[in-house]
PDB file of C-alpha atoms in Angstrom:
ATOM      1  CA  UNK A   3     -44.596 -59.461  -1.073  1.00  0.00           C
ATOM      2  CA  UNK A   4     -45.058 -63.245  -1.170  1.00  0.00           C
ATOM      3  CA  UNK A   5     -46.517 -65.686  -3.728  1.00  0.00           C
ATOM      4  CA  UNK A   6     -47.194 -69.441  -4.338  1.00  0.00           C
ATOM      5  CA  UNK A   7     -47.365 -71.707  -7.404  1.00  0.00           C
ATOM      6  CA  UNK A   8     -49.880 -74.558  -7.918  1.00  0.00           C
ATOM      7  CA  UNK A   9     -48.992 -77.468 -10.267  1.00  0.00           C
ATOM      8  CA  UNK A  10     -51.243 -79.631 -12.485  1.00  0.00           C
ATOM      9  CA  UNK A  11     -51.642 -82.165  -9.655  1.00  0.00           C
ATOM     10  CA  UNK A  12     -53.166 -79.466  -7.512  1.00  0.00           C
ATOM     11  CA  UNK A  13     -50.243 -79.147  -5.159  1.00  0.00           C
ATOM     12  CA  UNK A  14     -49.261 -75.677  -3.912  1.00  0.00           C
ATOM     13  CA  UNK A  15     -45.696 -74.571  -3.359  1.00  0.00           C
ATOM     14  CA  UNK A  16     -44.205 -72.817  -0.388  1.00  0.00           C
ATOM     15  CA  UNK A  17     -44.453 -69.031  -0.172  1.00  0.00           C
ATOM     16  CA  UNK A  18     -41.675 -67.141  -1.923  1.00  0.00           C
ATOM     17  CA  UNK A  19     -40.824 -63.449  -1.500  1.00  0.00           C
ATOM     18  CA  UNK A  20     -40.637 -60.731  -4.162  1.00  0.00           C
ATOM     19  CA  UNK A  21     -38.400 -57.769  -3.188  1.00  0.00           C
ATOM     20  CA  UNK A  22     -37.760 -54.536  -5.118  1.00  0.00           C
ATOM     21  CA  UNK A  23     -34.944 -52.263  -4.035  1.00  0.00           C
ATOM     22  CA  UNK A  24     -34.842 -48.555  -4.978  1.00  0.00           C
ATOM     23  CA  UNK A  25     -31.716 -46.439  -4.921  1.00  0.00           C
ATOM     24  CA  UNK A  26     -31.903 -43.849  -2.115  1.00  0.00           C
ATOM     25  CA  UNK A  27     -32.764 -40.289  -3.210  1.00  0.00           C
ATOM     26  CA  UNK A  28     -29.883 -37.864  -2.933  1.00  0.00           C
ATOM     27  CA  UNK A  29     -29.414 -34.256  -1.829  1.00  0.00           C
ATOM     28  CA  UNK A  30     -27.388 -31.608  -3.695  1.00  0.00           C
ATOM     29  CA  UNK A  31     -26.200 -28.544  -1.800  1.00  0.00           C
ATOM     30  CA  UNK A  32     -23.708 -25.694  -1.837  1.00  0.00           C
ATOM     31  CA  UNK A  33     -22.967 -22.085  -0.898  1.00  0.00           C
ATOM     32  CA  UNK A  34     -22.885 -18.791  -2.830  1.00  0.00           C
ATOM     33  CA  UNK A  35     -20.013 -16.439  -1.942  1.00  0.00           C
ATOM     34  CA  UNK A  36     -19.154 -12.799  -2.562  1.00  0.00           C
ATOM     35  CA  UNK A  37     -15.697 -13.835  -3.745  1.00  0.00           C
ATOM     36  CA  UNK A  38     -13.035 -11.100  -3.935  1.00  0.00           C
ATOM     37  CA  UNK A  39     -10.156 -13.212  -5.217  1.00  0.00           C
ATOM     38  CA  UNK A  40     -11.725 -15.801  -7.568  1.00  0.00           C
ATOM     39  CA  UNK A  41     -10.151 -19.271  -7.435  1.00  0.00           C
ATOM     40  CA  UNK A  42     -11.813 -21.514  -4.846  1.00  0.00           C
ATOM     41  CA  UNK A  43     -15.031 -19.738  -3.804  1.00  0.00           C
ATOM     42  CA  UNK A  44     -14.726 -18.089  -0.399  1.00  0.00           C
ATOM     43  CA  UNK A  45     -15.435 -14.817   1.332  1.00  0.00           C
ATOM     44  CA  UNK A  46     -18.692 -13.328   2.552  1.00  0.00           C
ATOM     45  CA  UNK A  47     -21.763 -15.446   1.784  1.00  0.00           C
ATOM     46  CA  UNK A  48     -24.693 -14.078  -0.220  1.00  0.00           C
ATOM     47  CA  UNK A  49     -28.293 -14.620   0.856  1.00  0.00           C
ATOM     48  CA  UNK A  50     -31.387 -14.440  -1.334  1.00  0.00           C
ATOM     49  CA  UNK A  51     -29.648 -15.692  -4.503  1.00  0.00           C
ATOM     50  CA  UNK A  52     -31.822 -17.898  -6.735  1.00  0.00           C
ATOM     51  CA  UNK A  53     -30.397 -21.318  -7.668  1.00  0.00           C
ATOM     52  CA  UNK A  54     -32.206 -23.589 -10.154  1.00  0.00           C
ATOM     53  CA  UNK A  55     -31.875 -27.328 -10.866  1.00  0.00           C
ATOM     54  CA  UNK A  56     -32.723 -28.358 -14.466  1.00  0.00           C
ATOM     55  CA  UNK A  57     -33.402 -31.824 -15.938  1.00  0.00           C
ATOM     56  CA  UNK A  58     -35.104 -32.769 -19.221  1.00  0.00           C
ATOM     57  CA  UNK A  59     -37.127 -29.584 -19.516  1.00  0.00           C
ATOM     58  CA  UNK A  60     -38.225 -29.495 -15.888  1.00  0.00           C
ATOM     59  CA  UNK A  61     -36.800 -27.319 -13.159  1.00  0.00           C
ATOM     60  CA  UNK A  62     -37.007 -26.524  -9.480  1.00  0.00           C
ATOM     61  CA  UNK A  63     -35.652 -23.403  -7.796  1.00  0.00           C
ATOM     62  CA  UNK A  64     -34.615 -22.339  -4.331  1.00  0.00           C
ATOM     63  CA  UNK A  65     -32.902 -19.327  -2.767  1.00  0.00           C
ATOM     64  CA  UNK A  66     -29.886 -19.159  -0.508  1.00  0.00           C
ATOM     65  CA  UNK A  67     -30.579 -18.738   3.190  1.00  0.00           C
ATOM     66  CA  UNK A  68     -29.111 -16.160   5.559  1.00  0.00           C
ATOM     67  CA  UNK A  69     -25.819 -18.088   5.516  1.00  0.00           C
ATOM     68  CA  UNK A  70     -25.665 -18.227   1.717  1.00  0.00           C
ATOM     69  CA  UNK A  71     -26.506 -21.955   1.597  1.00  0.00           C
ATOM     70  CA  UNK A  72     -28.882 -23.744  -0.790  1.00  0.00           C
ATOM     71  CA  UNK A  73     -30.065 -27.357  -1.011  1.00  0.00           C
ATOM     72  CA  UNK A  74     -32.122 -29.634  -3.283  1.00  0.00           C
ATOM     73  CA  UNK A  75     -33.429 -32.894  -1.754  1.00  0.00           C
ATOM     74  CA  UNK A  76     -35.056 -36.116  -3.038  1.00  0.00           C
ATOM     75  CA  UNK A  77     -33.139 -36.029  -6.317  1.00  0.00           C
ATOM     76  CA  UNK A  78     -33.514 -39.049  -8.612  1.00  0.00           C
ATOM     77  CA  UNK A  79     -30.159 -40.217 -10.046  1.00  0.00           C
ATOM     78  CA  UNK A  80     -29.575 -38.423 -13.359  1.00  0.00           C
ATOM     79  CA  UNK A  81     -27.663 -35.581 -15.013  1.00  0.00           C
ATOM     80  CA  UNK A  82     -28.647 -32.107 -13.870  1.00  0.00           C
ATOM     81  CA  UNK A  83     -27.750 -28.509 -14.629  1.00  0.00           C
ATOM     82  CA  UNK A  84     -27.222 -26.203 -11.668  1.00  0.00           C
ATOM     83  CA  UNK A  85     -27.877 -22.561 -12.561  1.00  0.00           C
ATOM     84  CA  UNK A  86     -27.321 -19.424 -10.491  1.00  0.00           C
ATOM     85  CA  UNK A  87     -29.366 -16.327 -11.320  1.00  0.00           C
ATOM     86  CA  UNK A  88     -26.657 -13.685 -10.972  1.00  0.00           C
ATOM     87  CA  UNK A  89     -27.948 -10.725  -8.907  1.00  0.00           C
ATOM     88  CA  UNK A  90     -27.861  -7.271 -10.478  1.00  0.00           C
ATOM     89  CA  UNK A  91     -24.322  -5.900 -10.662  1.00  0.00           C
ATOM     90  CA  UNK A  92     -22.652  -9.237  -9.925  1.00  0.00           C
ATOM     91  CA  UNK A  93     -20.496 -11.446 -12.142  1.00  0.00           C
ATOM     92  CA  UNK A  94     -19.448 -15.085 -11.684  1.00  0.00           C
ATOM     93  CA  UNK A  95     -15.773 -15.508 -10.811  1.00  0.00           C
ATOM     94  CA  UNK A  96     -15.232 -18.964  -9.259  1.00  0.00           C
ATOM     95  CA  UNK A  97     -12.959 -21.484 -10.974  1.00  0.00           C
ATOM     96  CA  UNK A  98     -12.340 -25.024  -9.721  1.00  0.00           C
ATOM     97  CA  UNK A  99     -13.580 -28.475 -10.763  1.00  0.00           C
ATOM     98  CA  UNK A 100     -15.569 -28.892  -7.582  1.00  0.00           C
ATOM     99  CA  UNK A 101     -16.890 -25.363  -7.735  1.00  0.00           C
ATOM    100  CA  UNK A 102     -17.987 -24.566 -11.286  1.00  0.00           C
ATOM    101  CA  UNK A 103     -16.899 -21.560 -13.280  1.00  0.00           C
ATOM    102  CA  UNK A 104     -19.965 -21.666 -15.479  1.00  0.00           C
ATOM    103  CA  UNK A 105     -23.172 -20.344 -13.997  1.00  0.00           C
ATOM    104  CA  UNK A 106     -24.830 -23.330 -15.728  1.00  0.00           C
ATOM    105  CA  UNK A 107     -23.020 -26.390 -14.331  1.00  0.00           C
ATOM    106  CA  UNK A 108     -23.757 -29.925 -15.621  1.00  0.00           C
ATOM    107  CA  UNK A 109     -23.180 -32.708 -13.107  1.00  0.00           C
ATOM    108  CA  UNK A 110     -24.335 -36.266 -12.368  1.00  0.00           C
ATOM    109  CA  UNK A 111     -26.272 -36.956  -9.191  1.00  0.00           C
ATOM    110  CA  UNK A 112     -26.193 -40.590  -8.093  1.00  0.00           C
ATOM    111  CA  UNK A 113     -27.260 -42.272  -4.885  1.00  0.00           C
ATOM    112  CA  UNK A 114     -24.892 -40.309  -2.666  1.00  0.00           C
ATOM    113  CA  UNK A 115     -25.427 -36.788  -1.415  1.00  0.00           C
ATOM    114  CA  UNK A 116     -23.385 -34.099  -3.148  1.00  0.00           C
ATOM    115  CA  UNK A 117     -22.133 -31.135  -1.151  1.00  0.00           C
ATOM    116  CA  UNK A 118     -19.887 -28.176  -1.845  1.00  0.00           C
ATOM    117  CA  UNK A 119     -21.311 -27.171  -5.219  1.00  0.00           C
ATOM    118  CA  UNK A 120     -20.244 -23.611  -4.479  1.00  0.00           C
ATOM    119  CA  UNK A 121     -20.291 -20.518  -6.655  1.00  0.00           C
ATOM    120  CA  UNK A 122     -18.322 -17.269  -6.364  1.00  0.00           C
ATOM    121  CA  UNK A 123     -19.887 -13.977  -7.473  1.00  0.00           C
ATOM    122  CA  UNK A 124     -18.411 -10.488  -7.372  1.00  0.00           C
ATOM    123  CA  UNK A 125     -19.034  -6.878  -8.407  1.00  0.00           C
ATOM    124  CA  UNK A 126     -16.629  -5.000 -10.678  1.00  0.00           C
ATOM    125  CA  UNK A 127     -14.637  -2.086  -9.205  1.00  0.00           C
ATOM    126  CA  UNK A 128     -15.663   1.510  -9.876  1.00  0.00           C
ATOM    127  CA  UNK A 129     -13.208   3.994 -11.433  1.00  0.00           C
ATOM    128  CA  UNK A 130     -13.774   7.749 -10.976  1.00  0.00           C
ATOM    129  CA  UNK A 131     -12.628  10.619 -13.199  1.00  0.00           C
ATOM    130  CA  UNK A 132      -9.397  12.480 -12.390  1.00  0.00           C
ATOM    131  CA  UNK A 133      -8.317  15.981 -13.392  1.00  0.00           C
ATOM    132  CA  UNK A 134      -5.431  18.431 -13.025  1.00  0.00           C
ATOM    133  CA  UNK A 135      -5.885  22.113 -13.855  1.00  0.00           C
ATOM    134  CA  UNK A 136      -3.934  25.351 -14.368  1.00  0.00           C
ATOM    135  CA  UNK A 137      -0.695  23.760 -15.462  1.00  0.00           C
ATOM    136  CA  UNK A 138       2.159  25.717 -17.033  1.00  0.00           C
ATOM    137  CA  UNK A 139       1.917  25.495 -20.846  1.00  0.00           C
ATOM    138  CA  UNK A 140       4.635  23.420 -22.460  1.00  0.00           C
ATOM    139  CA  UNK A 141       5.593  21.626 -19.244  1.00  0.00           C
ATOM    140  CA  UNK A 142       4.990  18.029 -18.134  1.00  0.00           C
ATOM    141  CA  UNK A 143       1.996  17.552 -15.823  1.00  0.00           C
ATOM    142  CA  UNK A 144       1.430  14.646 -13.415  1.00  0.00           C
ATOM    143  CA  UNK A 145      -1.882  13.473 -11.954  1.00  0.00           C
ATOM    144  CA  UNK A 146      -0.904  11.751  -8.702  1.00  0.00           C
ATOM    145  CA  UNK A 147      -2.303   8.304  -7.809  1.00  0.00           C
ATOM    146  CA  UNK A 148      -5.405   8.079  -9.978  1.00  0.00           C
ATOM    147  CA  UNK A 149      -6.436   5.034  -7.897  1.00  0.00           C
ATOM    148  CA  UNK A 150      -7.089   7.165  -4.790  1.00  0.00           C
ATOM    149  CA  UNK A 151     -10.718   7.968  -5.675  1.00  0.00           C
ATOM    150  CA  UNK A 152     -11.575   4.542  -7.126  1.00  0.00           C
ATOM    151  CA  UNK A 153     -13.428   1.890  -5.115  1.00  0.00           C
ATOM    152  CA  UNK A 154     -14.368  -1.777  -4.884  1.00  0.00           C
ATOM    153  CA  UNK A 155     -18.041  -2.304  -3.904  1.00  0.00           C
ATOM    154  CA  UNK A 156     -17.122  -5.638  -2.282  1.00  0.00           C
ATOM    155  CA  UNK A 157     -14.504  -3.989  -0.019  1.00  0.00           C
ATOM    156  CA  UNK A 158     -11.784  -5.748  -1.986  1.00  0.00           C
ATOM    157  CA  UNK A 159      -8.253  -4.436  -2.438  1.00  0.00           C
ATOM    158  CA  UNK A 160      -7.319  -2.454  -5.554  1.00  0.00           C
ATOM    159  CA  UNK A 161      -3.662  -2.394  -6.569  1.00  0.00           C
ATOM    160  CA  UNK A 162      -1.844   0.224  -8.635  1.00  0.00           C
ATOM    161  CA  UNK A 163      -0.237  -2.367 -10.900  1.00  0.00           C
ATOM    162  CA  UNK A 164      -3.691  -3.340 -12.187  1.00  0.00           C
ATOM    163  CA  UNK A 165      -4.353   0.090 -13.727  1.00  0.00           C
ATOM    164  CA  UNK A 166      -4.480   0.058 -17.511  1.00  0.00           C
ATOM    165  CA  UNK A 167      -4.573   3.146 -19.707  1.00  0.00           C
ATOM    166  CA  UNK A 168      -6.863   3.041 -22.746  1.00  0.00           C
ATOM    167  CA  UNK A 169      -4.891   3.923 -25.857  1.00  0.00           C
ATOM    168  CA  UNK A 170      -7.037   6.176 -28.086  1.00  0.00           C
ATOM    169  CA  UNK A 171      -7.432   5.610 -31.796  1.00  0.00           C
ATOM    170  CA  UNK A 172      -4.300   6.705 -33.633  1.00  0.00           C
ATOM    171  CA  UNK A 173      -1.995   6.392 -30.618  1.00  0.00           C
ATOM    172  CA  UNK A 174       1.543   5.190 -31.298  1.00  0.00           C
ATOM    173  CA  UNK A 175       4.425   3.686 -29.286  1.00  0.00           C
ATOM    174  CA  UNK A 176       1.981   1.816 -27.035  1.00  0.00           C
ATOM    175  CA  UNK A 177       3.720   0.134 -24.074  1.00  0.00           C
ATOM    176  CA  UNK A 178       2.381  -2.627 -21.804  1.00  0.00           C
ATOM    177  CA  UNK A 179       3.531  -4.345 -18.606  1.00  0.00           C
ATOM    178  CA  UNK A 180       3.926  -8.072 -17.904  1.00  0.00           C
ATOM    179  CA  UNK A 181       0.187  -8.360 -17.190  1.00  0.00           C
ATOM    180  CA  UNK A 182      -0.757  -6.794 -20.514  1.00  0.00           C
ATOM    181  CA  UNK A 183      -1.902  -3.503 -18.973  1.00  0.00           C
ATOM    182  CA  UNK A 184      -1.264  -0.424 -21.132  1.00  0.00           C
ATOM    183  CA  UNK A 185       1.253   1.835 -19.381  1.00  0.00           C
ATOM    184  CA  UNK A 186       1.935   4.488 -22.008  1.00  0.00           C
ATOM    185  CA  UNK A 187       1.542   5.804 -25.541  1.00  0.00           C
ATOM    186  CA  UNK A 188       2.055   8.838 -27.756  1.00  0.00           C
ATOM    187  CA  UNK A 189      -0.838  10.926 -29.062  1.00  0.00           C
ATOM    188  CA  UNK A 190       0.452  12.395 -32.343  1.00  0.00           C
ATOM    189  CA  UNK A 191       0.734  16.208 -32.424  1.00  0.00           C
ATOM    190  CA  UNK A 192       0.087  16.407 -28.665  1.00  0.00           C
ATOM    191  CA  UNK A 193       2.516  14.425 -26.524  1.00  0.00           C
ATOM    192  CA  UNK A 194       3.254  11.348 -24.423  1.00  0.00           C
ATOM    193  CA  UNK A 195       1.156   9.768 -21.660  1.00  0.00           C
ATOM    194  CA  UNK A 196       2.884   7.495 -19.127  1.00  0.00           C
ATOM    195  CA  UNK A 197       1.629   5.502 -16.120  1.00  0.00           C
ATOM    196  CA  UNK A 198       3.810   4.773 -13.100  1.00  0.00           C
ATOM    197  CA  UNK A 199       2.490   1.363 -11.986  1.00  0.00           C
ATOM    198  CA  UNK A 200       4.193   1.703  -8.601  1.00  0.00           C
ATOM    199  CA  UNK A 201       2.635   5.026  -7.584  1.00  0.00           C
ATOM    200  CA  UNK A 202      -0.484   5.157  -9.756  1.00  0.00           C
ATOM    201  CA  UNK A 203       0.596   8.547 -11.137  1.00  0.00           C
ATOM    202  CA  UNK A 204      -0.033   9.476 -14.776  1.00  0.00           C
ATOM    203  CA  UNK A 205       2.184  12.038 -16.529  1.00  0.00           C
ATOM    204  CA  UNK A 206       1.533  13.936 -19.751  1.00  0.00           C
ATOM    205  CA  UNK A 207       4.613  15.362 -21.477  1.00  0.00           C
ATOM    206  CA  UNK A 208       3.695  17.706 -24.351  1.00  0.00           C
ATOM    207  CA  UNK A 209       5.676  17.609 -27.537  1.00  0.00           C
ATOM    208  CA  UNK A 210       7.724  20.680 -28.405  1.00  0.00           C
ATOM    209  CA  UNK A 211       5.477  23.604 -29.348  1.00  0.00           C
ATOM    210  CA  UNK A 212       2.223  22.072 -28.042  1.00  0.00           C
ATOM    211  CA  UNK A 213       0.689  24.392 -25.424  1.00  0.00           C
ATOM    212  CA  UNK A 214      -3.018  23.532 -25.660  1.00  0.00           C
ATOM    213  CA  UNK A 215      -4.992  21.150 -23.457  1.00  0.00           C
ATOM    214  CA  UNK A 216      -4.411  17.500 -24.435  1.00  0.00           C
ATOM    215  CA  UNK A 217      -7.379  15.357 -25.386  1.00  0.00           C
ATOM    216  CA  UNK A 218      -8.534  13.559 -22.193  1.00  0.00           C
ATOM    217  CA  UNK A 219      -7.671   9.862 -22.012  1.00  0.00           C
ATOM    218  CA  UNK A 220      -9.332   6.942 -20.240  1.00  0.00           C
ATOM    219  CA  UNK A 221      -8.223   4.141 -17.939  1.00  0.00           C
ATOM    220  CA  UNK A 222      -9.598   1.041 -16.177  1.00  0.00           C
ATOM    221  CA  UNK A 223      -8.725  -0.872 -13.012  1.00  0.00           C
ATOM    222  CA  UNK A 224      -8.956  -4.659 -12.516  1.00  0.00           C
ATOM    223  CA  UNK A 225      -9.626  -6.172  -9.069  1.00  0.00           C
ATOM    224  CA  UNK A 226      -8.257  -9.387  -7.556  1.00  0.00           C
ATOM    225  CA  UNK A 227     -11.282 -11.318  -8.800  1.00  0.00           C
ATOM    226  CA  UNK A 228     -10.337 -10.441 -12.383  1.00  0.00           C
ATOM    227  CA  UNK A 229     -13.209  -8.014 -12.980  1.00  0.00           C
ATOM    228  CA  UNK A 230     -12.531  -4.772 -14.880  1.00  0.00           C
ATOM    229  CA  UNK A 231     -14.058  -1.427 -13.960  1.00  0.00           C
ATOM    230  CA  UNK A 232     -15.814   1.144 -16.083  1.00  0.00           C
ATOM    231  CA  UNK A 233     -13.633   3.524 -18.101  1.00  0.00           C
ATOM    232  CA  UNK A 234     -12.776   6.708 -16.188  1.00  0.00           C
ATOM    233  CA  UNK A 235     -11.331   9.904 -17.687  1.00  0.00           C
ATOM    234  CA  UNK A 236      -8.034  11.682 -16.988  1.00  0.00           C
ATOM    235  CA  UNK A 237      -8.097  15.389 -17.936  1.00  0.00           C
ATOM    236  CA  UNK A 238      -5.285  17.954 -17.795  1.00  0.00           C
ATOM    237  CA  UNK A 239      -5.766  21.654 -18.541  1.00  0.00           C
ATOM    238  CA  UNK A 240      -3.129  24.342 -19.019  1.00  0.00           C
ATOM    239  CA  UNK A 241      -3.380  28.074 -18.379  1.00  0.00           C
ATOM    240  CA  UNK A 242      -3.728  30.067 -21.577  1.00  0.00           C
ATOM    241  CA  UNK A 243      -0.711  31.961 -22.889  1.00  0.00           C
ATOM    242  CA  UNK A 244      -1.357  35.596 -23.955  1.00  0.00           C
ATOM    243  CA  UNK A 245      -0.291  36.463 -27.479  1.00  0.00           C
ATOM    244  CA  UNK A 246       0.619  40.007 -26.396  1.00  0.00           C
ATOM    245  CA  UNK A 247       1.570  41.322 -22.964  1.00  0.00           C
ATOM    246  CA  UNK A 248       1.737  45.136 -23.130  1.00  0.00           C
ATOM    247  CA  UNK A 249       2.862  46.986 -20.007  1.00  0.00           C
ATOM    248  CA  UNK A 250       1.828  50.567 -19.199  1.00  0.00           C
ATOM    249  CA  UNK A 251       4.281  52.322 -16.892  1.00  0.00           C
ATOM    250  CA  UNK A 252       3.276  55.299 -14.772  1.00  0.00           C
ATOM    251  CA  UNK A 253       6.072  57.425 -13.300  1.00  0.00           C
ATOM    252  CA  UNK A 254       6.241  57.647  -9.529  1.00  0.00           C
ATOM    253  CA  UNK A 255       4.301  60.599  -8.090  1.00  0.00           C
ATOM    254  CA  UNK A 256       2.919  61.391 -11.542  1.00  0.00           C
ATOM    255  CA  UNK A 257      -0.640  61.496 -10.205  1.00  0.00           C
ATOM    256  CA  UNK A 258      -2.334  63.006  -7.194  1.00  0.00           C
ATOM    257  CA  UNK A 259      -5.458  61.879  -5.389  1.00  0.00           C
ATOM    258  CA  UNK A 260      -8.480  62.473  -7.606  1.00  0.00           C
ATOM    259  CA  UNK A 261      -6.460  62.726 -10.808  1.00  0.00           C
ATOM    260  CA  UNK A 262      -7.312  60.576 -13.813  1.00  0.00           C
ATOM    261  CA  UNK A 263      -5.387  59.616 -16.883  1.00  0.00           C
ATOM    262  CA  UNK A 264      -6.334  57.956 -20.145  1.00  0.00           C
ATOM    263  CA  UNK A 265      -4.267  55.190 -21.681  1.00  0.00           C
ATOM    264  CA  UNK A 266      -4.994  53.979 -25.198  1.00  0.00           C
ATOM    265  CA  UNK A 267      -4.115  50.460 -26.320  1.00  0.00           C
ATOM    266  CA  UNK A 268      -4.495  49.893 -30.045  1.00  0.00           C
ATOM    267  CA  UNK A 269      -4.442  46.490 -31.741  1.00  0.00           C
ATOM    268  CA  UNK A 270      -3.706  46.721 -35.443  1.00  0.00           C
ATOM    269  CA  UNK A 271      -4.077  44.039 -38.060  1.00  0.00           C
ATOM    270  CA  UNK A 272      -0.757  42.854 -39.367  1.00  0.00           C
ATOM    271  CA  UNK A 273      -0.595  42.757 -43.158  1.00  0.00           C
ATOM    272  CA  UNK A 274      -4.371  43.271 -43.218  1.00  0.00           C
ATOM    273  CA  UNK A 275      -4.985  39.784 -41.739  1.00  0.00           C
ATOM    274  CA  UNK A 276      -7.964  39.932 -39.396  1.00  0.00           C
ATOM    275  CA  UNK A 277      -8.137  37.776 -36.282  1.00  0.00           C
ATOM    276  CA  UNK A 278     -10.578  34.859 -36.411  1.00  0.00           C
ATOM    277  CA  UNK A 279     -11.323  34.872 -32.691  1.00  0.00           C
ATOM    278  CA  UNK A 280     -12.400  37.224 -29.952  1.00  0.00           C
ATOM    279  CA  UNK A 281      -9.766  39.147 -28.023  1.00  0.00           C
ATOM    280  CA  UNK A 282      -9.581  38.613 -24.256  1.00  0.00           C
ATOM    281  CA  UNK A 283      -8.106  41.307 -21.992  1.00  0.00           C
ATOM    282  CA  UNK A 284      -6.604  40.733 -18.566  1.00  0.00           C
ATOM    283  CA  UNK A 285      -5.550  43.878 -16.676  1.00  0.00           C
ATOM    284  CA  UNK A 286      -3.874  44.098 -13.274  1.00  0.00           C
ATOM    285  CA  UNK A 287      -4.515  47.364 -11.410  1.00  0.00           C
ATOM    286  CA  UNK A 288      -2.072  48.575  -8.722  1.00  0.00           C
ATOM    287  CA  UNK A 289      -3.350  48.843  -5.167  1.00  0.00           C
ATOM    288  CA  UNK A 290      -5.203  52.108  -4.586  1.00  0.00           C
ATOM    289  CA  UNK A 291      -6.138  52.647  -8.238  1.00  0.00           C
ATOM    290  CA  UNK A 292      -9.439  52.047 -10.003  1.00  0.00           C
ATOM    291  CA  UNK A 293     -10.066  51.192 -13.613  1.00  0.00           C
ATOM    292  CA  UNK A 294     -12.830  52.406 -15.916  1.00  0.00           C
ATOM    293  CA  UNK A 295     -13.277  51.403 -19.548  1.00  0.00           C
ATOM    294  CA  UNK A 296     -14.411  54.187 -21.886  1.00  0.00           C
ATOM    295  CA  UNK A 297     -16.061  53.887 -25.269  1.00  0.00           C
ATOM    296  CA  UNK A 298     -15.372  56.673 -27.788  1.00  0.00           C
ATOM    297  CA  UNK A 299     -18.016  57.547 -30.354  1.00  0.00           C
ATOM    298  CA  UNK A 300     -16.737  60.952 -31.370  1.00  0.00           C
ATOM    299  CA  UNK A 301     -13.717  63.014 -30.504  1.00  0.00           C
ATOM    300  CA  UNK A 302     -13.959  64.175 -26.862  1.00  0.00           C
ATOM    301  CA  UNK A 303     -17.191  62.214 -26.345  1.00  0.00           C
ATOM    302  CA  UNK A 304     -16.663  59.403 -23.871  1.00  0.00           C
ATOM    303  CA  UNK A 305     -19.090  56.933 -22.308  1.00  0.00           C
ATOM    304  CA  UNK A 306     -18.171  54.669 -19.421  1.00  0.00           C
ATOM    305  CA  UNK A 307     -18.682  50.956 -20.055  1.00  0.00           C
ATOM    306  CA  UNK A 308     -20.506  49.341 -17.156  1.00  0.00           C
TER     307      UNK A 308
END
C-alpha cells in the first residue's frame, strides 16, 4: 500500500510504499511402511494409517493413501509433534534421525517443505506349540526344528538362531548365546533342556532315575525387526513303565478248538502296604484266542465282565 505525509506548511510528500512479507507456508509429508528389518523404514507401504500433527493443544489428522503416503500442507513455521496411530497388532520399529523411532516425533517446520518423515511398523511373529510323544522312558528325546510351525504375519524371515528358551523358575545352569538368547538349562530333579541354534531342535535329557514326563517349557522367537513372539510350549511325553510284567505261558497243543482255561493273577500287598493308585492292566492275546474277564463272588460262581 502507499501513503503520503503533509507538513505544517500544507505541503504533501510523494507517495511511499508499505510492504509486508510473509514466510511461505510449508508442507510436511512422509510414508508409513510395513518394515520387516527395522533400521531405515522400507518394505511394503501401509494404507489407511492415521497420522496426526500436534501444536499447542491443537491437532489435525490425515490417513495414508493407497501408496502409504501422508501429507500436511499450509503449515505455519513452528515446532510440531507427528504422531502415528499404530494399527491393531502393529508395533513401531523404525530407527534413524530422519525417520523417527518414537511414534510421537517432535520436529521444527520452517519455510521449506519437509519430506521423508517416514515411519516403520511391523507385527510380531507367531510361535506355535510343539510336542513329542511316546518316548522311551529314561532316554533323551529331541523335538526337531521347533521353528517349522512358527510364522511371521508380515512374510518376514524367521531364523533359528533367534529362538530363545524361557528358563522356568528354579532352573539352574542357564546358558545363553552371543545374542543373549537362552539356549539351555537344568530343571532340578528332572533333567536338562538344550537348544541347537543351528537346527532349531530342542533336546531333553532326563537325569538318572527320572522316567516321568518333564514339565513343559516355553520359548519365543524374535524376527528381523526386533519384535518377539508370544510364548509357545514344548511338551515331551514318555510311555509308562509297568511295575510288574507277568507272563503266562501255555504249552503248545495244550488246547483244542472250543476249549477254555482259567488263569488267575493275584496281586498281594507287600508288608501290608496298600497301593495308593489304581492298577492298570495291559494284556496281549495271541492270534486266534479270545479273552474274557470273570468276576468271582463265590466258589464256582463266575460272572463275565462286559
